[in-house]
XYZ file of C-alpha atoms in Angstrom:
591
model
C -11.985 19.381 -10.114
C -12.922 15.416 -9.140
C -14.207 14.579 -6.204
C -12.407 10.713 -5.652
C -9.699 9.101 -7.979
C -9.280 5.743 -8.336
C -5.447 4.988 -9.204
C -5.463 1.800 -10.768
C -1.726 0.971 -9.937
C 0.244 -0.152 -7.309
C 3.448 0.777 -5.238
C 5.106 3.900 -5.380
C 3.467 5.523 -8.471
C -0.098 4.904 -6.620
C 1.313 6.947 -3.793
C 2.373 9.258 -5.803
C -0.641 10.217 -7.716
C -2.710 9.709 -4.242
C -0.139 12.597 -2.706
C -1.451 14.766 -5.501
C -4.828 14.253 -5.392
C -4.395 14.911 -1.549
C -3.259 18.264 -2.146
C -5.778 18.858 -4.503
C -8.424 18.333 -2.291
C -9.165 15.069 -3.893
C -10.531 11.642 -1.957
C -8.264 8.396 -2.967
C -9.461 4.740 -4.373
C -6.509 1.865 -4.377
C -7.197 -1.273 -5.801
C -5.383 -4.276 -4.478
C -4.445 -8.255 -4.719
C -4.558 -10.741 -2.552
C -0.689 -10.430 -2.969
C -1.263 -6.809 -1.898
C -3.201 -6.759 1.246
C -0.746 -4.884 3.137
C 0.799 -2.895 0.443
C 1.953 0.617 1.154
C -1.085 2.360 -1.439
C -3.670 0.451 0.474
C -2.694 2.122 3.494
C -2.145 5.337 1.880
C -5.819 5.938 0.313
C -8.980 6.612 1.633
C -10.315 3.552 0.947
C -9.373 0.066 -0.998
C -10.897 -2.831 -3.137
C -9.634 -5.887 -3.659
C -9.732 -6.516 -7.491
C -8.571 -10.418 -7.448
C -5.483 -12.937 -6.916
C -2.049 -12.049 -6.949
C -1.103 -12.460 -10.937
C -1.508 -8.975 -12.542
C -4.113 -10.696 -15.295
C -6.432 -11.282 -12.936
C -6.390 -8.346 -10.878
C -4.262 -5.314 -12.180
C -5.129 -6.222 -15.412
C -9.286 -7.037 -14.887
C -10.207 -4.012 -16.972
C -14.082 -4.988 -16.374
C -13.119 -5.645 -12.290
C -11.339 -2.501 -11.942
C -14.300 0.170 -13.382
C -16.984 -1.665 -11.622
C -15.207 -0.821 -8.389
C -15.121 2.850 -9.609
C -18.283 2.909 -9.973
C -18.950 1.066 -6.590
C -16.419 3.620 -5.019
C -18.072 6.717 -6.584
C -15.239 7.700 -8.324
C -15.271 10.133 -11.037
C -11.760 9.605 -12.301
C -9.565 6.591 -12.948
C -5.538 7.261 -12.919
C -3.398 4.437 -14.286
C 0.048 5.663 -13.182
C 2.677 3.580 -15.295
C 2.214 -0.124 -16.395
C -0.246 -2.215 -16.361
C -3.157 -0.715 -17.924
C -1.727 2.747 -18.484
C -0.696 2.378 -22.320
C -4.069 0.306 -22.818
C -6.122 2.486 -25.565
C -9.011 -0.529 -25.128
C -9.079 0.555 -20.774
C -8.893 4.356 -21.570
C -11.897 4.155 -24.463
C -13.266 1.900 -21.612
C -13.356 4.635 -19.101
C -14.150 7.305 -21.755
C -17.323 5.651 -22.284
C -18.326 5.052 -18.659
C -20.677 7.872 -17.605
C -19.548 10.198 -14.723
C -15.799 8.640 -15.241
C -13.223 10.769 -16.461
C -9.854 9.271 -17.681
C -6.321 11.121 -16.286
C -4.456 10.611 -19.457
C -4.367 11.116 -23.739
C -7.427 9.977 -25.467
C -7.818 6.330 -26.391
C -7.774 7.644 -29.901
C -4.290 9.507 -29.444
C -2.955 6.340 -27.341
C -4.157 3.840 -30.117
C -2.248 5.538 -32.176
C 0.897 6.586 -30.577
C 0.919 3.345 -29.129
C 1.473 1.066 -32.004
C 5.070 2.275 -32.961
C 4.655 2.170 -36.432
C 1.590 4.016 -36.755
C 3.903 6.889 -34.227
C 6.602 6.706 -36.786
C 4.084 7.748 -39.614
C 2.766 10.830 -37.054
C 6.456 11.934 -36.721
C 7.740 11.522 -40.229
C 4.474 13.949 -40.777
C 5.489 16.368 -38.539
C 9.094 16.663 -40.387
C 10.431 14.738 -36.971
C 13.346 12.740 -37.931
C 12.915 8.629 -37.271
C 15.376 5.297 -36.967
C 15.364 3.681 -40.435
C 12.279 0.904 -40.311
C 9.559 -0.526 -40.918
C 6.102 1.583 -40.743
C 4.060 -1.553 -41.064
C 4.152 -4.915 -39.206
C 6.247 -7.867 -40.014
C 4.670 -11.277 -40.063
C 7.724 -14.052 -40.798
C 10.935 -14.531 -40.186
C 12.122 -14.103 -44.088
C 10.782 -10.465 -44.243
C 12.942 -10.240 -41.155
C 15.929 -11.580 -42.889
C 15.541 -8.979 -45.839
C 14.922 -6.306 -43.684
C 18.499 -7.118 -41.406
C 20.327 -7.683 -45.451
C 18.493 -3.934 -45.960
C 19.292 -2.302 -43.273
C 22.814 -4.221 -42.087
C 22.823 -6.093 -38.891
C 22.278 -5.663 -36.259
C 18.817 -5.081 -36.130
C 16.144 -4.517 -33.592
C 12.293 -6.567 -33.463
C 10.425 -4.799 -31.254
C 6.637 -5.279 -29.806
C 4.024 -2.772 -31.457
C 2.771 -2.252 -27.573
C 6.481 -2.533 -25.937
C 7.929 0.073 -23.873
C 11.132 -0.126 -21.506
C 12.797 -2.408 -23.487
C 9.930 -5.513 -23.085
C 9.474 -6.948 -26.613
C 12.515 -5.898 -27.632
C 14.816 -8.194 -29.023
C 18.432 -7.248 -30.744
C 19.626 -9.601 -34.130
C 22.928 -9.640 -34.944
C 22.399 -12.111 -37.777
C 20.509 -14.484 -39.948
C 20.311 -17.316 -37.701
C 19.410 -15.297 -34.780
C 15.957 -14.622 -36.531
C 13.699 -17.290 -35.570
C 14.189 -16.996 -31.854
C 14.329 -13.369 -31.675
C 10.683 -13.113 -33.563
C 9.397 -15.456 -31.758
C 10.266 -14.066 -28.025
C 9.497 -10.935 -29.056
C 5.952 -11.613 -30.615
C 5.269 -13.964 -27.163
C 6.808 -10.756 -24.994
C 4.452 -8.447 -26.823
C 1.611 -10.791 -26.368
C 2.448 -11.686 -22.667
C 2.816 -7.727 -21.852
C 0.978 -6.087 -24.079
C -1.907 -8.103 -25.050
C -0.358 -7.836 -28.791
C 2.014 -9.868 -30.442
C 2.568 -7.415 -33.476
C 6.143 -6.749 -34.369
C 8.319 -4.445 -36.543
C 11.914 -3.589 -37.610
C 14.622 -1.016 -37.439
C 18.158 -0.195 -37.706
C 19.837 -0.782 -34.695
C 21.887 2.313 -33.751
C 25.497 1.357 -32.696
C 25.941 3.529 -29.608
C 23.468 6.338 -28.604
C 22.372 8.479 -26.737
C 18.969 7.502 -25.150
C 17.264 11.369 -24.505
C 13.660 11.286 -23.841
C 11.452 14.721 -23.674
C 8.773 15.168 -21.153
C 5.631 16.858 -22.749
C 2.499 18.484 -21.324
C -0.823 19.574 -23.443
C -4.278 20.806 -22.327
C -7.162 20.542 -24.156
C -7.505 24.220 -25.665
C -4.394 23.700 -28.106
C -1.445 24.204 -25.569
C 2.059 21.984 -25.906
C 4.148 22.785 -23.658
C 7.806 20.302 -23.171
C 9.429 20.687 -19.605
C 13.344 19.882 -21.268
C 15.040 16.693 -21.539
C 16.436 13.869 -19.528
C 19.005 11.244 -20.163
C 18.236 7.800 -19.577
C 21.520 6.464 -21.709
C 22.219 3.689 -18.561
C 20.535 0.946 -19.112
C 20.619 -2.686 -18.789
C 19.191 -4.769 -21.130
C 17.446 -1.890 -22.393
C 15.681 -1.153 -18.944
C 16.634 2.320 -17.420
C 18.618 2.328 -14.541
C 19.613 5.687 -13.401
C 18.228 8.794 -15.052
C 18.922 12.549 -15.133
C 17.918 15.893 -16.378
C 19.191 17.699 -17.969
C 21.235 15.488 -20.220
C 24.840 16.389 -20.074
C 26.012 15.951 -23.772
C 23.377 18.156 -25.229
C 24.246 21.582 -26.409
C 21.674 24.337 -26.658
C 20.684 24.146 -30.228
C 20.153 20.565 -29.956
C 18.533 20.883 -26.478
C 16.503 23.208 -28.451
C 15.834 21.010 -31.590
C 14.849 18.524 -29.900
C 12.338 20.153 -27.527
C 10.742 21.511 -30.430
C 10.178 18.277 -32.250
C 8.484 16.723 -29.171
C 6.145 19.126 -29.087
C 5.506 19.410 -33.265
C 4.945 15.227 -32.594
C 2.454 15.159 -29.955
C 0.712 18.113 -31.670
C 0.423 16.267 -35.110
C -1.460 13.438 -33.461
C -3.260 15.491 -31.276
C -2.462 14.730 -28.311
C -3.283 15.922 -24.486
C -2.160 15.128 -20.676
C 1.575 14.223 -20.155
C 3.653 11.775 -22.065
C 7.454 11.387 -23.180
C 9.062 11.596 -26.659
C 12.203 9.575 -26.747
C 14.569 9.811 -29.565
C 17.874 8.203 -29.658
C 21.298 10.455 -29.875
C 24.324 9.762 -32.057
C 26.946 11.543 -33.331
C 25.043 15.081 -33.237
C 21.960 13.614 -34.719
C 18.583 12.907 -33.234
C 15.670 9.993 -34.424
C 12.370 9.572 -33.183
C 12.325 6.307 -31.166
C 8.562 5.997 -29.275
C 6.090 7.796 -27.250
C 5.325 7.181 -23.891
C 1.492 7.509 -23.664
C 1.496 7.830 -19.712
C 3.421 9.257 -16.476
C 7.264 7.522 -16.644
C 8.964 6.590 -13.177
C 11.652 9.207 -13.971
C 9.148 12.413 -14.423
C 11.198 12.666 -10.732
C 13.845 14.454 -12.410
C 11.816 16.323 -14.154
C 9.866 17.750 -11.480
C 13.151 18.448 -9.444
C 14.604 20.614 -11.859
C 11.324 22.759 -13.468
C 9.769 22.523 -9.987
C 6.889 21.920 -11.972
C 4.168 19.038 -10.506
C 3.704 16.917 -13.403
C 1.101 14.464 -11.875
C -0.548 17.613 -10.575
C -0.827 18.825 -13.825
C -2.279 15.932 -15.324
C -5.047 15.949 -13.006
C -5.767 19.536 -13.998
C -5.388 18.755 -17.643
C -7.784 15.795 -17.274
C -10.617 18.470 -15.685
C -10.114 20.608 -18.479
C -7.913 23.616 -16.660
C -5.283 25.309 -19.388
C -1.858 25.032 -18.533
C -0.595 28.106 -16.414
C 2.223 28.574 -17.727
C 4.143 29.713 -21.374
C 7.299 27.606 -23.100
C 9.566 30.485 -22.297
C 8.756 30.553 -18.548
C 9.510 27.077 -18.467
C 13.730 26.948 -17.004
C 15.906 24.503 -15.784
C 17.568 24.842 -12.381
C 20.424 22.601 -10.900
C 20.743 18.683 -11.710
C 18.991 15.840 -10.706
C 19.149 12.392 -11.228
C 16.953 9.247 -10.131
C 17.944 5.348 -8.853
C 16.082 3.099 -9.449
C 16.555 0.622 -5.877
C 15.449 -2.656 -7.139
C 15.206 -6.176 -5.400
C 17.730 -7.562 -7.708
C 21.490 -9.096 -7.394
C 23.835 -7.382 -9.619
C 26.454 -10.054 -9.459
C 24.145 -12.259 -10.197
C 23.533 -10.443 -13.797
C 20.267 -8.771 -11.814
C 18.350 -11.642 -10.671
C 15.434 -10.805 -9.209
C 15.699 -11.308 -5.110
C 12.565 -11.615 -3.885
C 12.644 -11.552 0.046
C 11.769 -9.721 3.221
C 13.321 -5.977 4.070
C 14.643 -7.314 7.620
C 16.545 -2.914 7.570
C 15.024 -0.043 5.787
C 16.458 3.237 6.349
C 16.122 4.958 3.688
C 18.779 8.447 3.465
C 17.078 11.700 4.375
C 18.648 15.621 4.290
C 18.694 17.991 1.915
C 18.657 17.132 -1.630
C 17.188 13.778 -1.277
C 13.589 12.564 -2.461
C 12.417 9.000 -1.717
C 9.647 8.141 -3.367
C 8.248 4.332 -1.942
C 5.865 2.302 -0.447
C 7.434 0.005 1.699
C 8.391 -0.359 5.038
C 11.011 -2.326 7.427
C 9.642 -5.813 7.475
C 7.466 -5.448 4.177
C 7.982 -8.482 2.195
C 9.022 -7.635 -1.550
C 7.438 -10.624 -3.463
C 7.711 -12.257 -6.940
C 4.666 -11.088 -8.665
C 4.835 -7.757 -10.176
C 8.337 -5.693 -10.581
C 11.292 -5.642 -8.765
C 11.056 -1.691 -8.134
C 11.554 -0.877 -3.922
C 11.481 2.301 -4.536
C 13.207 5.326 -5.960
C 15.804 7.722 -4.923
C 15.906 11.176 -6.600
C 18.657 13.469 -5.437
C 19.539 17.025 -7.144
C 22.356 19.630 -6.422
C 23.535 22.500 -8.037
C 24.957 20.946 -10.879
C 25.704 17.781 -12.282
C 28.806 17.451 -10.143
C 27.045 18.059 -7.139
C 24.652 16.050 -7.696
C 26.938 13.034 -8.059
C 28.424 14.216 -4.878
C 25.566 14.563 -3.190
C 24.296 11.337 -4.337
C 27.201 9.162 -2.683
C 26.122 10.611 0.355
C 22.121 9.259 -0.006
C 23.546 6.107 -1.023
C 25.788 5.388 1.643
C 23.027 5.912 3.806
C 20.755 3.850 2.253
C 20.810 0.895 4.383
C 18.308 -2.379 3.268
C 19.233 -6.126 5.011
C 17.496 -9.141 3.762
C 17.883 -9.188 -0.155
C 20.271 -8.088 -2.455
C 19.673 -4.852 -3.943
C 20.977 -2.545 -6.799
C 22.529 -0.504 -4.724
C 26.007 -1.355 -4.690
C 25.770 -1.327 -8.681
C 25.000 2.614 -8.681
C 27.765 2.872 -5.783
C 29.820 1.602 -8.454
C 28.730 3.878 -11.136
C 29.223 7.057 -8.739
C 33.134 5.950 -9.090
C 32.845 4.712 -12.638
C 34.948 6.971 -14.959
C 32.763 6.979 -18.030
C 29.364 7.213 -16.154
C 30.974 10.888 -14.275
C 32.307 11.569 -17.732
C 28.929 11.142 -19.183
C 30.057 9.666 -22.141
C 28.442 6.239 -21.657
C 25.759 5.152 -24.103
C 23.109 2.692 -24.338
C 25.387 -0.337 -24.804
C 27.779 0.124 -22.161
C 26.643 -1.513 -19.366
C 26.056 -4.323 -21.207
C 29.601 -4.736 -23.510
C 32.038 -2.583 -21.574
C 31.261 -2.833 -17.704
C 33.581 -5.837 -16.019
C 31.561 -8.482 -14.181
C 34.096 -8.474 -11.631
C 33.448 -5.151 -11.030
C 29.982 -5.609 -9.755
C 30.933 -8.769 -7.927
C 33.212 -6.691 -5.756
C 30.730 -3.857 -5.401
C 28.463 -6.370 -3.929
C 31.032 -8.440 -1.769
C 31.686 -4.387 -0.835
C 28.247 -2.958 -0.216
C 25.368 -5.670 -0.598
C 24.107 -6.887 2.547
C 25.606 -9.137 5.316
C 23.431 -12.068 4.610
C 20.509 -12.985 2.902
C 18.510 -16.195 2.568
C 19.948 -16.896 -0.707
C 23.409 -16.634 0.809
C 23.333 -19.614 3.198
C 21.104 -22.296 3.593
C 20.200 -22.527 7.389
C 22.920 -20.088 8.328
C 21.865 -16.648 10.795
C 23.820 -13.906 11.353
C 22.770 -11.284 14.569
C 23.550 -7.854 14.997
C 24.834 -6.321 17.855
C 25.321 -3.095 19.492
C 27.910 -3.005 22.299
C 30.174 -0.236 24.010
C 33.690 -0.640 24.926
C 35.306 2.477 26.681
C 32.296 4.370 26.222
C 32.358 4.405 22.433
C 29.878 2.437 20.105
C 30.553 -0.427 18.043
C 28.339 -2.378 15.637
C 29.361 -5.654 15.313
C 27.722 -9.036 13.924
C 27.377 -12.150 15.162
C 27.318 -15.369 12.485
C 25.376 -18.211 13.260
C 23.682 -16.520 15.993
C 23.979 -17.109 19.617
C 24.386 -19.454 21.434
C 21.088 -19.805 23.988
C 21.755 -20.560 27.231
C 18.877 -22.853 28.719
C 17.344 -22.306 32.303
C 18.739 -25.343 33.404
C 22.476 -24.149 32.886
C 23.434 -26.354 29.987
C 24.910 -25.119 27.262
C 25.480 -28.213 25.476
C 24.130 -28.011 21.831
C 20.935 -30.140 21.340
C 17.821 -28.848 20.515
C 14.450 -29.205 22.616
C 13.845 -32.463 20.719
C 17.387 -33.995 22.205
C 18.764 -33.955 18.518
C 21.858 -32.197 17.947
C 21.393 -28.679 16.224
C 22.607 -27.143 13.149
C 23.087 -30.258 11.192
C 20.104 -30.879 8.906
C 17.474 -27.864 7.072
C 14.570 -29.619 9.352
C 11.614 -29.083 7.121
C 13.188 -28.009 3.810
C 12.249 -30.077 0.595
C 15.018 -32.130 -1.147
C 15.491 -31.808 -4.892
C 15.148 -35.421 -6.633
C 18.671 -36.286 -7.884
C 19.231 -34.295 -11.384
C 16.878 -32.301 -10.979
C 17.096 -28.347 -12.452
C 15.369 -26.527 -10.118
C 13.515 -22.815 -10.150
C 15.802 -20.483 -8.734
C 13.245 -17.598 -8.278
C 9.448 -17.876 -7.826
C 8.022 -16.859 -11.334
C 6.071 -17.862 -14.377
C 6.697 -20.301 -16.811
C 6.496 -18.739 -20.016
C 7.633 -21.966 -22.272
C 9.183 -25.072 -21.892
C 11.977 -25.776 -24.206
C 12.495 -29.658 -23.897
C 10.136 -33.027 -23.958
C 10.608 -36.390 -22.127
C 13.024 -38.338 -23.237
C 15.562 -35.632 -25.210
C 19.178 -35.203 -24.729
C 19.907 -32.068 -23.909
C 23.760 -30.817 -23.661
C 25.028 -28.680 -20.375
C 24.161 -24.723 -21.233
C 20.756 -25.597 -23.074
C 17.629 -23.658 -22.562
C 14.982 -25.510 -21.094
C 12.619 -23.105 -20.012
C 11.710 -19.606 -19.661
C 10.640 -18.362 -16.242
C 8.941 -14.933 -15.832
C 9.822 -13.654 -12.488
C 9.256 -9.783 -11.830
C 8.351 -8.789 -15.115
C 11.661 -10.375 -16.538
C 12.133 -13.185 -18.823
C 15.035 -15.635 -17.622
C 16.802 -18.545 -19.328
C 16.937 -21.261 -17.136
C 19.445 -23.767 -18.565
C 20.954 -26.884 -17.933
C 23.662 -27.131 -15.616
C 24.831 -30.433 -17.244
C 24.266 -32.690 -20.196
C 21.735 -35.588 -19.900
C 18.931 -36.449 -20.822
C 15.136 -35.250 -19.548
C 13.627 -37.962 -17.200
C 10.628 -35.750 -16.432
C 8.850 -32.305 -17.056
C 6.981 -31.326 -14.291
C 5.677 -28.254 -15.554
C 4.095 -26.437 -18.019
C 3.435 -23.265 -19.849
C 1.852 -21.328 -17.205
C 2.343 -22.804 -14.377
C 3.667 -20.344 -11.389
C 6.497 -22.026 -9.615
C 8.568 -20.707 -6.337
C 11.960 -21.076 -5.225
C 13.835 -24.745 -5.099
C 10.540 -26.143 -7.408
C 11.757 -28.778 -9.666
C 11.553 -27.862 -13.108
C 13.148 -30.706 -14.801
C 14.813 -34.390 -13.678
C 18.016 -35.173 -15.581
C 19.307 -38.026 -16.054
């Protein structure tokens, strides 16, 4: 077994493969930005290296940086949890040719290939594994696009060679949608994935989204540990996931299981990874391979009680799996939420901001898996992921049940959150049906809906509430019993003199100007996050009408339209692709 691991992540999935190693008897590396001084995995390991500033390409993403300080460390074995690097056949044949350096994960040779998605459609056709009508080889232009939607029928789907979690994904629903669609895709895929190669496929109306969780040693052994069912998404990004899925019926359970492992076998694979295949109308197709640890293996482990990180650690020193297919069973339900520093009402806007409450739910049935803290701030550079809540019962109904209850609980002040959206869910008819598909959050779910979940169960105030406004909680007894109340505005001080008139120390009168805050120049669109700009959309000197694009702004791993919120035309463009921008920045000058 290794010695020291360095995890070459972040967050919650560094603490997560640092808990295994623990048990294993394993010392811990973390790696860190400057963003990331005080981040929970820094704490957690034995001991940290700062690998560079806060954007992930020059520090996460420092492939040279990050095995030098293995070395440094005396680490034997690199870990790359999820993201990032983790997909990255260059990093892993990197590693693999680094004496005394073992990589925790598939071969670079098995990742190269699974990775590009048309080279993993070719594998699965091979194995007899059914796949999405599509391309198996790139597509350069937009008019091979166009022939390929008039082939197929729109809509169809461009996706990123490299993507994963719906990043470099874009959905056409006709010819004029083309030329955008390749383009965002190809710059997604490049921006994400280092690789801007595309290709095509039919774009299924309304699946199922099942994915398969796999484990194989390097003497021969496939093993899959059963499905789960990540069909709730938004904008193709997984927000609640469970195992097992609850529309699959044995034989298909059992289908399906089987083609996972005939897949990974074909190409030869080893370690963990996921086999996702989309669901419709009692038929399965191939979709991708997930050539890494996912952030819902949770569910997984829950329900086989089977330590998949564990095992990959084993795997990766060359131990056989312990165990046969047939002793591998399924016990209860369990499902995982994602809690993400995002605004639902605000169609998920990332919320970057300080966690002023944490209590996170505890009791039986409840697993938190985090790395934060009350008063940790929860910043704009990586993803919007707090942390995730896994809860299992003793079927799916339970663990619904059971999950209201760890939700409730779940108290966070100081940012908006997603948890009032999976509140919502818990009471939404189709969701506790289980009949909801890929599509539905995003055609059938009413936007009033989640504006009154939040008004309901999103926090009291936040910065991006109220301008200069404070709210202060309060604890006070009346007859003996307890009542929680809050105070808006805050209040009042008294001074020592007596006076409770309302100036400030300066003699000005308080609460009638922001003090120090910046002032937008008249017409100006300002950044509404802290982010990246990806492109800008408009030049000096163009008229622009109210709705237009006029740049795109990366902010936690999310691509956002920032448009014009009237018509005019552009005075001034103060930034550029690239730049990194933060809240209130001024982005463009109308006028």
């Amino acid at each position: 077994m290794f010695e020291k691991v360095l995890v070459a992540n972040r967050g919650e999935i560094a603490v997560r493969v640092m808990a295994a190693c623990e048990e294993l008897g394993i010392e811990t590396v973390a790696i860190y930005s400057d963003a990331d001084r005080d981040g929970g995995h820094v704490a957690y390991a034995d001991e940290a290296y700062n690998v560079g500033p806060a954007p992930a390409s020059d520090s996460y993403l420092d492939q040279e940086t990050i095995i030098e300080v293995a070395e440094r460390a005396g680490a034997d074995a690199i870990h790359p949890g999820y993201g990032f690097l983790a997909e990255n056949a260059e990093f892993a044949r990197r590693v693999e040719s680094t004496d005394g350096i073992t990589w925790v994960g598939p071969s670079s040779d098995a990742m190269e290939t699974l990775g590009e998605k048309t080279a993993a459609r070719s594998v699965m056709e091979s194995a007899d594994v059914p796949v999405v009508p599509g391309t198996t080889e790139p597509v350069d232009d937009a008019e091979e696009v166009r022939e390929l939607g008039e082939e197929y029928g729109y809509p169809i789907a461009i996706k990123a060679e490299g993507g994963g979690g719906g990043r470099g994904m874009k959905i056409v629903h006709s010819d004029a949608e083309v030329d955008d669609a390749l383009e965002s895709a190809k710059r997604e895929g490049e921006a994400y994935f280092g690789n801007d190669s595309v290709y095509v496929e039919k774009y299924l109306d309304a699946p199922k989204h099942i994915e398969v969780q796999v484990l194989a040693d390097q003497h021969g052994n496939v093993r899959h540990l059963g499905e789960r069912d990540c069909s709730l998404q938004r904008r193709h990004q997984k927000v609640i996931e469970e195992a097992p899925s609850p529309i699959l019926d044995a034989d298909l359970r059992a289908e399906i299981g089987d083609a996972a492992r005939r897949g990974v076998r074909e190409a030869d694979y080893t370690n963990a990874g996921t086999v996702e295949f989309l669901v419709e109308d009692g038929e399965f197709y191939f979709m991708e391979v997930n050539t890494r640890i996912q952030v819902e293996h949770t569910v997984t482990e829950e329900v086989t009680g089977i330590d998949i990180v564990r095992w990959q650690l084993r795997v990766a020193a060359g131990e056989e799996l312990g165990f046969e297919q047939d002793d591998v069973t399924i016990e209860g339900h369990a499902a995982e939420y994602r809690i993400n520093a995002e605004n639902p009402a605000e169609e998920f806007a990332p919320t970057p901001g300080t966690l002023e409450t944490y209590r996170p739910p505890a009791s039986i049935g409840v697993r938190l898996d985090h790395a934060v803290g009350q008063g940790d701030e929860i910043g704009g550079d990586y993803d919007s992921m707090i942390g995730k809540l896994i809860v299992t019962g003793e079927d799916r109904e339970h663990c619904l049940d059971r999950s209201k209850r760890a939700l409730e609980h779940f108290e966070i002040e100081g940012l908006h959150t997603t948890i009032p959206f999976h509140r919502l869910m818990l009471d939404d008819e189709t969701f506790v049906s289980g009949e909801h598909t890929t599509k539905y959050l995003d055609s059938e779910l009413d936007a009033t809906d989640l504006d009154a979940a939040v008004e309901q169960w999103g926090p009291d105030q936040t910065d991006s509430d109220s301008a200069g406004a404070s709210a202060t909680e309060l604890a006070v007894e009346v007859d003996g019993k307890r009542f929680d109340v809050v105070v808006e505005d805050g209040l009042q001080q008294v001074p020592s003199g007596g006076s409770s008139g309302g100036s400030d120390s300066s003699g000005g009168v308080s609460g009638g100007s922001s003090g120090g805050q910046q002032t937008a120049a008249a017409g100006a669109v300002t950044a509404e996050m802290q982010g990246t700009i990806l492109s800008v959309e408009v030049a000096e000197g163009e008229q622009i009408a109210q709705g237009e694009v006029i740049c795109v702004l990366e902010a936690m791993k999310m691509e956002n339209d920032v448009v014009a919120s009237t018509s005019g035309t552009v005075a001034s463009v103060p930034v550029s692709e690239g730049d990194s921008v933060d809240m209130g920045d001024t982005l463009i000058v109308l006028e």
